[in-house]
PDB file of C-alpha atoms in Angstrom:
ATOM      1  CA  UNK A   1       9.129 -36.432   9.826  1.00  0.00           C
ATOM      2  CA  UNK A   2      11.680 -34.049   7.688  1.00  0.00           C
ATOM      3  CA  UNK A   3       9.018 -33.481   4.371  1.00  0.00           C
ATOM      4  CA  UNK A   4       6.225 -32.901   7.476  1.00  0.00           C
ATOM      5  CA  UNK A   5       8.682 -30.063   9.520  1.00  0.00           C
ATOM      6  CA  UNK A   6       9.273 -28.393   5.646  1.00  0.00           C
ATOM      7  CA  UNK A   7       5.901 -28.564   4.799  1.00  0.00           C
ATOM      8  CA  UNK A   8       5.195 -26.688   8.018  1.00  0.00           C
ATOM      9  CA  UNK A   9       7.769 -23.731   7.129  1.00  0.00           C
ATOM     10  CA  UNK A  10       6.886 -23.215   3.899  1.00  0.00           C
ATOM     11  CA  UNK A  11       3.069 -23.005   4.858  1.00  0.00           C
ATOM     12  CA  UNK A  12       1.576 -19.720   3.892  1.00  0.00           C
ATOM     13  CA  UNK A  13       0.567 -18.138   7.275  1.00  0.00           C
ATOM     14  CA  UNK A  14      -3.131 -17.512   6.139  1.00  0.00           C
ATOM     15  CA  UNK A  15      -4.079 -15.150   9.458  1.00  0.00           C
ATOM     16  CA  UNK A  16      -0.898 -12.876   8.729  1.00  0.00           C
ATOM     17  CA  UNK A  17      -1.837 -13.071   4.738  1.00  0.00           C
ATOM     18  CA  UNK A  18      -5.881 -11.837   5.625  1.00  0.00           C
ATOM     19  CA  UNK A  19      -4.053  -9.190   8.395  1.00  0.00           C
ATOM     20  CA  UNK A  20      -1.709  -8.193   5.539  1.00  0.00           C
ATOM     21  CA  UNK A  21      -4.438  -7.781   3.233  1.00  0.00           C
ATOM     22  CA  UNK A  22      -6.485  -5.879   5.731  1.00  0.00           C
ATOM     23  CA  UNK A  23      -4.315  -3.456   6.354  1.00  0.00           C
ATOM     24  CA  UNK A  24      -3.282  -2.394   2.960  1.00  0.00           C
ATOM     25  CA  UNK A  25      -7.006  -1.985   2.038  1.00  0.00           C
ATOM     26  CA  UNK A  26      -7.080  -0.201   5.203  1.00  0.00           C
ATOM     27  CA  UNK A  27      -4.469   2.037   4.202  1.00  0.00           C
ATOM     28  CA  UNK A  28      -5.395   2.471   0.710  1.00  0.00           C
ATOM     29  CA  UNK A  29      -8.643   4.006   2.010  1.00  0.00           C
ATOM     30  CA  UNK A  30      -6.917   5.933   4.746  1.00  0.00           C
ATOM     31  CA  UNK A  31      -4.842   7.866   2.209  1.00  0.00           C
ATOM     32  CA  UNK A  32      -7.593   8.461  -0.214  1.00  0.00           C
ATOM     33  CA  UNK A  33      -9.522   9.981   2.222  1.00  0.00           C
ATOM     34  CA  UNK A  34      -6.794  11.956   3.962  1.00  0.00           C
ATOM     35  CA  UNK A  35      -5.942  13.737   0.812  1.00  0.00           C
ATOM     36  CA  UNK A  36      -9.910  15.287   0.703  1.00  0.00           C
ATOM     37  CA  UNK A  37     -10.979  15.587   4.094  1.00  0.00           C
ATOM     38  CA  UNK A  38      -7.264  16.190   6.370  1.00  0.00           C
ATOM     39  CA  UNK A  39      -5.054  13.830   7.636  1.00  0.00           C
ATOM     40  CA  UNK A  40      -6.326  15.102  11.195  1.00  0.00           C
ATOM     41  CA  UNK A  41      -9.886  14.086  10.120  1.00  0.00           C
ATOM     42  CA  UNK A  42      -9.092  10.116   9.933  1.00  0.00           C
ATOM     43  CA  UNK A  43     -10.241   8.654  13.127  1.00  0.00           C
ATOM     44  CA  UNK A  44     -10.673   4.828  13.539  1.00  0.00           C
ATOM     45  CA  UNK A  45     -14.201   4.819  12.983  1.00  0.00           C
ATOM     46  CA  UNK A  46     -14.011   7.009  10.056  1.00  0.00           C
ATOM     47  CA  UNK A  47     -11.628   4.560   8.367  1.00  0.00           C
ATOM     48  CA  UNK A  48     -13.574   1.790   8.983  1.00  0.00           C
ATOM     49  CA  UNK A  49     -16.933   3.395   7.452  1.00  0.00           C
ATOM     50  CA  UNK A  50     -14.593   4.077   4.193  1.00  0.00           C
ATOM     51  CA  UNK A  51     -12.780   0.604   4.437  1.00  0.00           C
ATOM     52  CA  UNK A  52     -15.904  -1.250   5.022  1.00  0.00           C
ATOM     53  CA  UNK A  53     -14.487  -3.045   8.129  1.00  0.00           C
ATOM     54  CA  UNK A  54     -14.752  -2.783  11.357  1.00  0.00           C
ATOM     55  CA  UNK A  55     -13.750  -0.892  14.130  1.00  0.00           C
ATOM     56  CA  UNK A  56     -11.908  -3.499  16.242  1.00  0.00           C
ATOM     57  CA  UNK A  57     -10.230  -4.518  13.003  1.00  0.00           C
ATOM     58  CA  UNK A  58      -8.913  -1.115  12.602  1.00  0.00           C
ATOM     59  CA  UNK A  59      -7.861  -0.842  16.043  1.00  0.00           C
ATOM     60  CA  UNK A  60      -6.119  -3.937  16.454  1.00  0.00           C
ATOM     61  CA  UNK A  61      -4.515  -3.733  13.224  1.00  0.00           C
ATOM     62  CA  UNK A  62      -3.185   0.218  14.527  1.00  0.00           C
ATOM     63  CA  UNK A  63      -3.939   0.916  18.393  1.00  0.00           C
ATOM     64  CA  UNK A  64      -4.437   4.209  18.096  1.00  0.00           C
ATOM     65  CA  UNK A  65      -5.438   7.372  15.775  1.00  0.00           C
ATOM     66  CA  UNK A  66      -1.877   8.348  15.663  1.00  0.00           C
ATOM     67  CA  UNK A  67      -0.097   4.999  14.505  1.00  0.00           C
ATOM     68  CA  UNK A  68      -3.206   5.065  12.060  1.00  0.00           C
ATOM     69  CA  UNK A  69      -1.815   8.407  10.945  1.00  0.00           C
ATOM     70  CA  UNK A  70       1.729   7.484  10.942  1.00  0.00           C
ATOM     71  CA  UNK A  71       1.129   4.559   8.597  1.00  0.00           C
ATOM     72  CA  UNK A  72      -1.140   7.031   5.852  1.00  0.00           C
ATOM     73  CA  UNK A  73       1.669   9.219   5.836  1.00  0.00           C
ATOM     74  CA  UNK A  74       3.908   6.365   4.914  1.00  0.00           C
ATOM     75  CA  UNK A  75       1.656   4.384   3.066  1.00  0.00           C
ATOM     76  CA  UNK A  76       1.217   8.051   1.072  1.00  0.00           C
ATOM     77  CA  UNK A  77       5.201   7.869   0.796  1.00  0.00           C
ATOM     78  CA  UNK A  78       5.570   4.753  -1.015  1.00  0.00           C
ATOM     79  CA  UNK A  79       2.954   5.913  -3.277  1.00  0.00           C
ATOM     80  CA  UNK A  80       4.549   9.183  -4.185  1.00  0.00           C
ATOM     81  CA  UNK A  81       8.055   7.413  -4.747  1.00  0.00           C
ATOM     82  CA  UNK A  82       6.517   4.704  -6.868  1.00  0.00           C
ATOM     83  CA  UNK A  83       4.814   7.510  -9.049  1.00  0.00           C
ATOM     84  CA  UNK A  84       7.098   9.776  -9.245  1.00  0.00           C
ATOM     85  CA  UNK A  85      10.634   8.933  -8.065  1.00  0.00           C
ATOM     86  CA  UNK A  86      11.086   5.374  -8.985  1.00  0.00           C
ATOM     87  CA  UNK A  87      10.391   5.892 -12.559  1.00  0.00           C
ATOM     88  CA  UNK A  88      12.152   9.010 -13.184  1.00  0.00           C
ATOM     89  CA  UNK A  89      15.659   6.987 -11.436  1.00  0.00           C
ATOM     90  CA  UNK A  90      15.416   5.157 -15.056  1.00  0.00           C
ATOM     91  CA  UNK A  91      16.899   7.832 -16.634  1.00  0.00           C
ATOM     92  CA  UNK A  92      20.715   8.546 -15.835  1.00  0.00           C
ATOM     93  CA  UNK A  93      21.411  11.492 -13.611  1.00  0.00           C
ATOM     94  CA  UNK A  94      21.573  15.400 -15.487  1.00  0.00           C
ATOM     95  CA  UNK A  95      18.805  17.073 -16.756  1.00  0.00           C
ATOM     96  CA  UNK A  96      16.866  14.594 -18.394  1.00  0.00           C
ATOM     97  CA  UNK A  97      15.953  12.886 -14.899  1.00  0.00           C
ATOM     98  CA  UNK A  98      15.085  16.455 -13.299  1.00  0.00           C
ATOM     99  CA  UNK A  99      12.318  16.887 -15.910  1.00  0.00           C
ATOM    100  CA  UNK A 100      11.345  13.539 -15.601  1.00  0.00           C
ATOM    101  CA  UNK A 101      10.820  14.368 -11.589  1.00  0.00           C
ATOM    102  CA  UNK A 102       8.795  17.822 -12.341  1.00  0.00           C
ATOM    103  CA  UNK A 103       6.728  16.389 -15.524  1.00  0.00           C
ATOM    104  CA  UNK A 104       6.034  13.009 -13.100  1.00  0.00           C
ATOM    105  CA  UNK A 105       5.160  15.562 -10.136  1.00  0.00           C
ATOM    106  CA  UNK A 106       2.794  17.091 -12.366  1.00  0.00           C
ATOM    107  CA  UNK A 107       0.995  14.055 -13.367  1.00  0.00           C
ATOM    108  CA  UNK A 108       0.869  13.054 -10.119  1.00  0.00           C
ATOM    109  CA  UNK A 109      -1.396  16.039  -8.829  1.00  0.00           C
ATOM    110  CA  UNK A 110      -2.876  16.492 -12.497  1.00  0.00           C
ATOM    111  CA  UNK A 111      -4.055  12.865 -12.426  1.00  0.00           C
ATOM    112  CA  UNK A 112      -5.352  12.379  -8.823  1.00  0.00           C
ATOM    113  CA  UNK A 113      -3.274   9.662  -7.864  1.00  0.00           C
ATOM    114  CA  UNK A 114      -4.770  11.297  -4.552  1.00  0.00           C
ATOM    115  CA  UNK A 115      -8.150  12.005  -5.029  1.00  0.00           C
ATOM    116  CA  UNK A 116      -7.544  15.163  -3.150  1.00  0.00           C
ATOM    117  CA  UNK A 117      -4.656  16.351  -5.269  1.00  0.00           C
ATOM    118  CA  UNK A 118      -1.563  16.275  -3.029  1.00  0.00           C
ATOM    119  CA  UNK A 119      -1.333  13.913  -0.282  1.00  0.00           C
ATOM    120  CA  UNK A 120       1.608  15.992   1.470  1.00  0.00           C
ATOM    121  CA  UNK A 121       0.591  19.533   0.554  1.00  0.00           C
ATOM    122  CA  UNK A 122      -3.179  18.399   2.413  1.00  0.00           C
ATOM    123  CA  UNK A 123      -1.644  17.151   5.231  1.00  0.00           C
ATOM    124  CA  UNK A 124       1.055  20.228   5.720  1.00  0.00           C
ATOM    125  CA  UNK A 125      -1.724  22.532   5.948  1.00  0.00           C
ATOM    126  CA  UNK A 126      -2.991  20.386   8.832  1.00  0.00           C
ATOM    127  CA  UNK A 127      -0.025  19.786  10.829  1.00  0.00           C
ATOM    128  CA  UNK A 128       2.345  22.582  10.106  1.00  0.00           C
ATOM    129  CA  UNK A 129       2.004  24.185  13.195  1.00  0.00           C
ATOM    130  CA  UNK A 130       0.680  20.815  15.346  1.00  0.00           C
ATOM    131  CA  UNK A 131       4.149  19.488  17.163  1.00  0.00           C
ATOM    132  CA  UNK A 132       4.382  15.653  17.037  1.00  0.00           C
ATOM    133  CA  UNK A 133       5.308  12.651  15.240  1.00  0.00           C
ATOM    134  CA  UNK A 134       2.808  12.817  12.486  1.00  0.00           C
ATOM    135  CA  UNK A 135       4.453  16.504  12.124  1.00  0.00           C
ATOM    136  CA  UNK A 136       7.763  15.135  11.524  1.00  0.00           C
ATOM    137  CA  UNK A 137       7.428  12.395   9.470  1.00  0.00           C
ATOM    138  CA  UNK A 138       5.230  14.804   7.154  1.00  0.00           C
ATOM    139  CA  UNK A 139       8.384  17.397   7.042  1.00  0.00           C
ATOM    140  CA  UNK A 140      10.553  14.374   6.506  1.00  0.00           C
ATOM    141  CA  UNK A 141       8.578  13.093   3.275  1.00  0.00           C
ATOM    142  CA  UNK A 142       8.797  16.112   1.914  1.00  0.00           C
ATOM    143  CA  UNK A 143      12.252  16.913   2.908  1.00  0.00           C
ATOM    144  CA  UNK A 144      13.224  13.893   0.970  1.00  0.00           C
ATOM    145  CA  UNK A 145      11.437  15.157  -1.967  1.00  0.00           C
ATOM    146  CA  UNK A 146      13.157  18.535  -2.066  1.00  0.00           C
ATOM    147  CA  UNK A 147      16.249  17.064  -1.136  1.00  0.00           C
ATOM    148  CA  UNK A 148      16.080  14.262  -3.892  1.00  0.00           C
ATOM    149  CA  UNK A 149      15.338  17.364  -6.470  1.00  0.00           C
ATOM    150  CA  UNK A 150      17.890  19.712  -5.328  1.00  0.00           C
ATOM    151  CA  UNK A 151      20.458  16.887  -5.545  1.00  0.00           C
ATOM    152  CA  UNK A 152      19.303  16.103  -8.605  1.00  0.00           C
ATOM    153  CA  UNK A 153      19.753  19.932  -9.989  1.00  0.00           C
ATOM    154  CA  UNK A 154      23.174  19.479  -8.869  1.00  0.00           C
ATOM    155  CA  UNK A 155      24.037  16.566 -11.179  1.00  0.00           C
ATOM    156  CA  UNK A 156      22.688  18.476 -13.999  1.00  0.00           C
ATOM    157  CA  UNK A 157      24.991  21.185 -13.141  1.00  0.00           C
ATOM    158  CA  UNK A 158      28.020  19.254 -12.801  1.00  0.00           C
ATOM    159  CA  UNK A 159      27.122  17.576 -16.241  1.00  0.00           C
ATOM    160  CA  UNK A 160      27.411  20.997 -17.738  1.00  0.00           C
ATOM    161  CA  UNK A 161      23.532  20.997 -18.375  1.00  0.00           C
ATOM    162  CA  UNK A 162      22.911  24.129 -15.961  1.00  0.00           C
ATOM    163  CA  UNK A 163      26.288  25.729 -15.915  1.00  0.00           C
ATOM    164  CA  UNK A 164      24.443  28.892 -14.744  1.00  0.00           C
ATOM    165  CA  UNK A 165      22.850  27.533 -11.482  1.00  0.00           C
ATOM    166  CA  UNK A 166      24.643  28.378  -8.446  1.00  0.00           C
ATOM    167  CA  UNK A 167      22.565  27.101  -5.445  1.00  0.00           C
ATOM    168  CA  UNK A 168      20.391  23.760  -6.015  1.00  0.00           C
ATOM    169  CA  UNK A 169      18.678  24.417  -3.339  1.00  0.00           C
ATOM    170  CA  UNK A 170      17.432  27.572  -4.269  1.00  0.00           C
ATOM    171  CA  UNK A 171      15.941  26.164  -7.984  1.00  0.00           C
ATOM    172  CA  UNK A 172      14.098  22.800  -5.631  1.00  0.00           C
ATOM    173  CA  UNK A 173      12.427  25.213  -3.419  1.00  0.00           C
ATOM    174  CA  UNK A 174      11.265  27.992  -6.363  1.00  0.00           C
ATOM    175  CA  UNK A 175       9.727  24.275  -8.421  1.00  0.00           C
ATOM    176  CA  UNK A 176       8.205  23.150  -5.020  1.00  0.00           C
ATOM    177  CA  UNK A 177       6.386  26.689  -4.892  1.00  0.00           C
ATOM    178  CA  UNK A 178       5.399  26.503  -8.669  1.00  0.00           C
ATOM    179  CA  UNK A 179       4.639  22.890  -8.368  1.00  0.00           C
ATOM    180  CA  UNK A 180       2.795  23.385  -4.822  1.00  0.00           C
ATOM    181  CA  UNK A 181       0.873  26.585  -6.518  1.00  0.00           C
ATOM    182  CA  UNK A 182      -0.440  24.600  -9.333  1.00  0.00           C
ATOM    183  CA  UNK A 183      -1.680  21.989  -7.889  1.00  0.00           C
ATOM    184  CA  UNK A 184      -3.775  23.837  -4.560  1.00  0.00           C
ATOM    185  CA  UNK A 185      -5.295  26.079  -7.662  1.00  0.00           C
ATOM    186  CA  UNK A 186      -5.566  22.790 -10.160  1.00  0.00           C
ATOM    187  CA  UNK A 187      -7.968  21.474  -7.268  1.00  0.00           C
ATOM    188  CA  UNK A 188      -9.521  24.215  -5.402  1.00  0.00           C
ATOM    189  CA  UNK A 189     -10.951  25.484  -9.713  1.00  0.00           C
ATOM    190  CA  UNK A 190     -11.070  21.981 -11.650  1.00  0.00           C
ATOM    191  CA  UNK A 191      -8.896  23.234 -14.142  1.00  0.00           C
ATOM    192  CA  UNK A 192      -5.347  21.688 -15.576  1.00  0.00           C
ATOM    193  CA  UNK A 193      -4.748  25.117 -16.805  1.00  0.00           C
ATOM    194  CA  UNK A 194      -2.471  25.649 -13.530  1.00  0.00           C
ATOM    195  CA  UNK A 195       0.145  23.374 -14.007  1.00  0.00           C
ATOM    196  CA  UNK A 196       0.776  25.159 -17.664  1.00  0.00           C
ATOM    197  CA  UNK A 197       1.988  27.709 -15.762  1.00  0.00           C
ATOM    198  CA  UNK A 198       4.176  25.645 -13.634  1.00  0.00           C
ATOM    199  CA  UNK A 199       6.201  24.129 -16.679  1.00  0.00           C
ATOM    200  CA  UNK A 200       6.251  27.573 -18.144  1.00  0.00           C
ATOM    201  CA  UNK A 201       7.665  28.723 -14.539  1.00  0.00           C
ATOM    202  CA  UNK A 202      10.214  26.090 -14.309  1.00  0.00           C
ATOM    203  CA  UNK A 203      11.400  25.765 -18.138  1.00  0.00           C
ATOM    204  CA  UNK A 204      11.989  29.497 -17.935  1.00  0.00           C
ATOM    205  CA  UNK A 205      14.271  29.224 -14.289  1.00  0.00           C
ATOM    206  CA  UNK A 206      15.952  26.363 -15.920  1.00  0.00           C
ATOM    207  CA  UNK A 207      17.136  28.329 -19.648  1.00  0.00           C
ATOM    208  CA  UNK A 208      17.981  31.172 -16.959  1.00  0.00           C
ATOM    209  CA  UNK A 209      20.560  28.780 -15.605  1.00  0.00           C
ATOM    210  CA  UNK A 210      21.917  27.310 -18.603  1.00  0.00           C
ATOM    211  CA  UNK A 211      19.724  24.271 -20.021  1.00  0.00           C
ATOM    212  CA  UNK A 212      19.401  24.019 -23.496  1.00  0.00           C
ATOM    213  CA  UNK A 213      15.963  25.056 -25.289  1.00  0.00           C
ATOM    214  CA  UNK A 214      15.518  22.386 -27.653  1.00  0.00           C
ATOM    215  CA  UNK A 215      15.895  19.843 -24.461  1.00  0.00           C
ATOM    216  CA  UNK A 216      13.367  21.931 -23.013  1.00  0.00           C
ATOM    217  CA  UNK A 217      11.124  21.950 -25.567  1.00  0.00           C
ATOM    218  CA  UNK A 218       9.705  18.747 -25.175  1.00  0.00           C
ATOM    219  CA  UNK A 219       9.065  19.559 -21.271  1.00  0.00           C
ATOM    220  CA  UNK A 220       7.391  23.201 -22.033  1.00  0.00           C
ATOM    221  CA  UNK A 221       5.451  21.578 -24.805  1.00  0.00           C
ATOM    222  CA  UNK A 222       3.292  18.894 -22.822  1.00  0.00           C
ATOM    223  CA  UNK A 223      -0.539  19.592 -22.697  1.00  0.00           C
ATOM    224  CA  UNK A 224      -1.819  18.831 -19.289  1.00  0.00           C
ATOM    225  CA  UNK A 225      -5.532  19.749 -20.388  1.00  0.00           C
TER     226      UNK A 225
END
């Protein structure tokens, strides 16, 4: 009776693996399609159509177009991190790991890792002035961004790598704008030529506030064509 009760615990669940499975393909299309046509676009039915399930699955998987929302903008979270974040957090805190955060920003939009260029920039245009939970967990994905960066400014400063920069928070928000710039124009003209200007932008505000040029080179000197 003992090897029959373990065999029953260690059982793979095979309805929660399929619902699992559903729901990340779910997801994976809701995102996709969020970043082209607006977060406030998805509706159940629309997902399903791009999923290739169907409705009822969709509903009972979210309940509602706003928990289907919720879930894109955190499934669109994840993503970021895992593109851009997680890999830069391999190099030790300074300068080094702030241009590995801009140059993996830039690949991010450059490369359509959301078909519609940036997941978060799409969806602020919808729900900036739309009160709500979808609203705030938009604003708090990208106040983790711009937080993460602007701490990450500060390291480099206290490492003596910007001794010139005097608010953090100041340099995030100018690379969000460059970055932000690039990649609306980068999508809106199908050209790379955008984000050129964005590493010239941000090399230049970071020699203004102390970094060394030949550790900027490398940065300044990537082709995004």
């Amino acid at each position: 009776m003992s090897s029959i009760g373990t065999d029953s615990r260690v059982r793979p669940d095979g309805r929660r693996a399929r619902g699992d499975a559903s729901r990340r393909a779910v997801l994976t299309a809701a995102v996709d399609l969020a970043s082209v046509e607006g977060l406030d676009q998805l509706s159940i039915g629309r997902i399903a159509d791009a999923a290739a399930v169907s409705k009822s699955g969709v509903a009972t998987l979210f309940g509602s177009k706003e928990r289907l929302q919720l879930a894109t903008v955190e499934a669109a979270r994840e993503r970021f991190v895992e593109t851009v974040i997680t890999p830069a957090r391999e190099l030790p805190r300074g300068l080094g790991r702030v241009l590995a955060l801009v140059d993996g920003w830039i690949a991010y939009s450059r490369d359509r890792v959301f078909p519609g260029g940036c997941f978060f920039a799409e969806a602020a245009a919808d729900f900036d002035a739309k009160p709500g939970e979808v609203r705030d967990a938009i604003e708090h994905a990208l106040d983790q961004w711009n937080g993460y960066l602007a701490v990450s400014l500060g390291y480099a400063r206290d490492r003596g790598e910007l001794a010139d920069l005097d608010d953090p928070e100041q340099l995030a928000f100018e690379f969000s704008a460059l970055l932000d710039l690039a990649n609306r124009n980068s999508v809106m003209r199908d050209t790379s030529a955008p984000y050129a200007r964005a590493r010239a932008g941000i090399a230049a505000r970071l020699r203004a506030a102390g970094a060394a040029s030949d550790v900027l080179a490398p940065f300044a000197a990537v082709s995004d064509a």
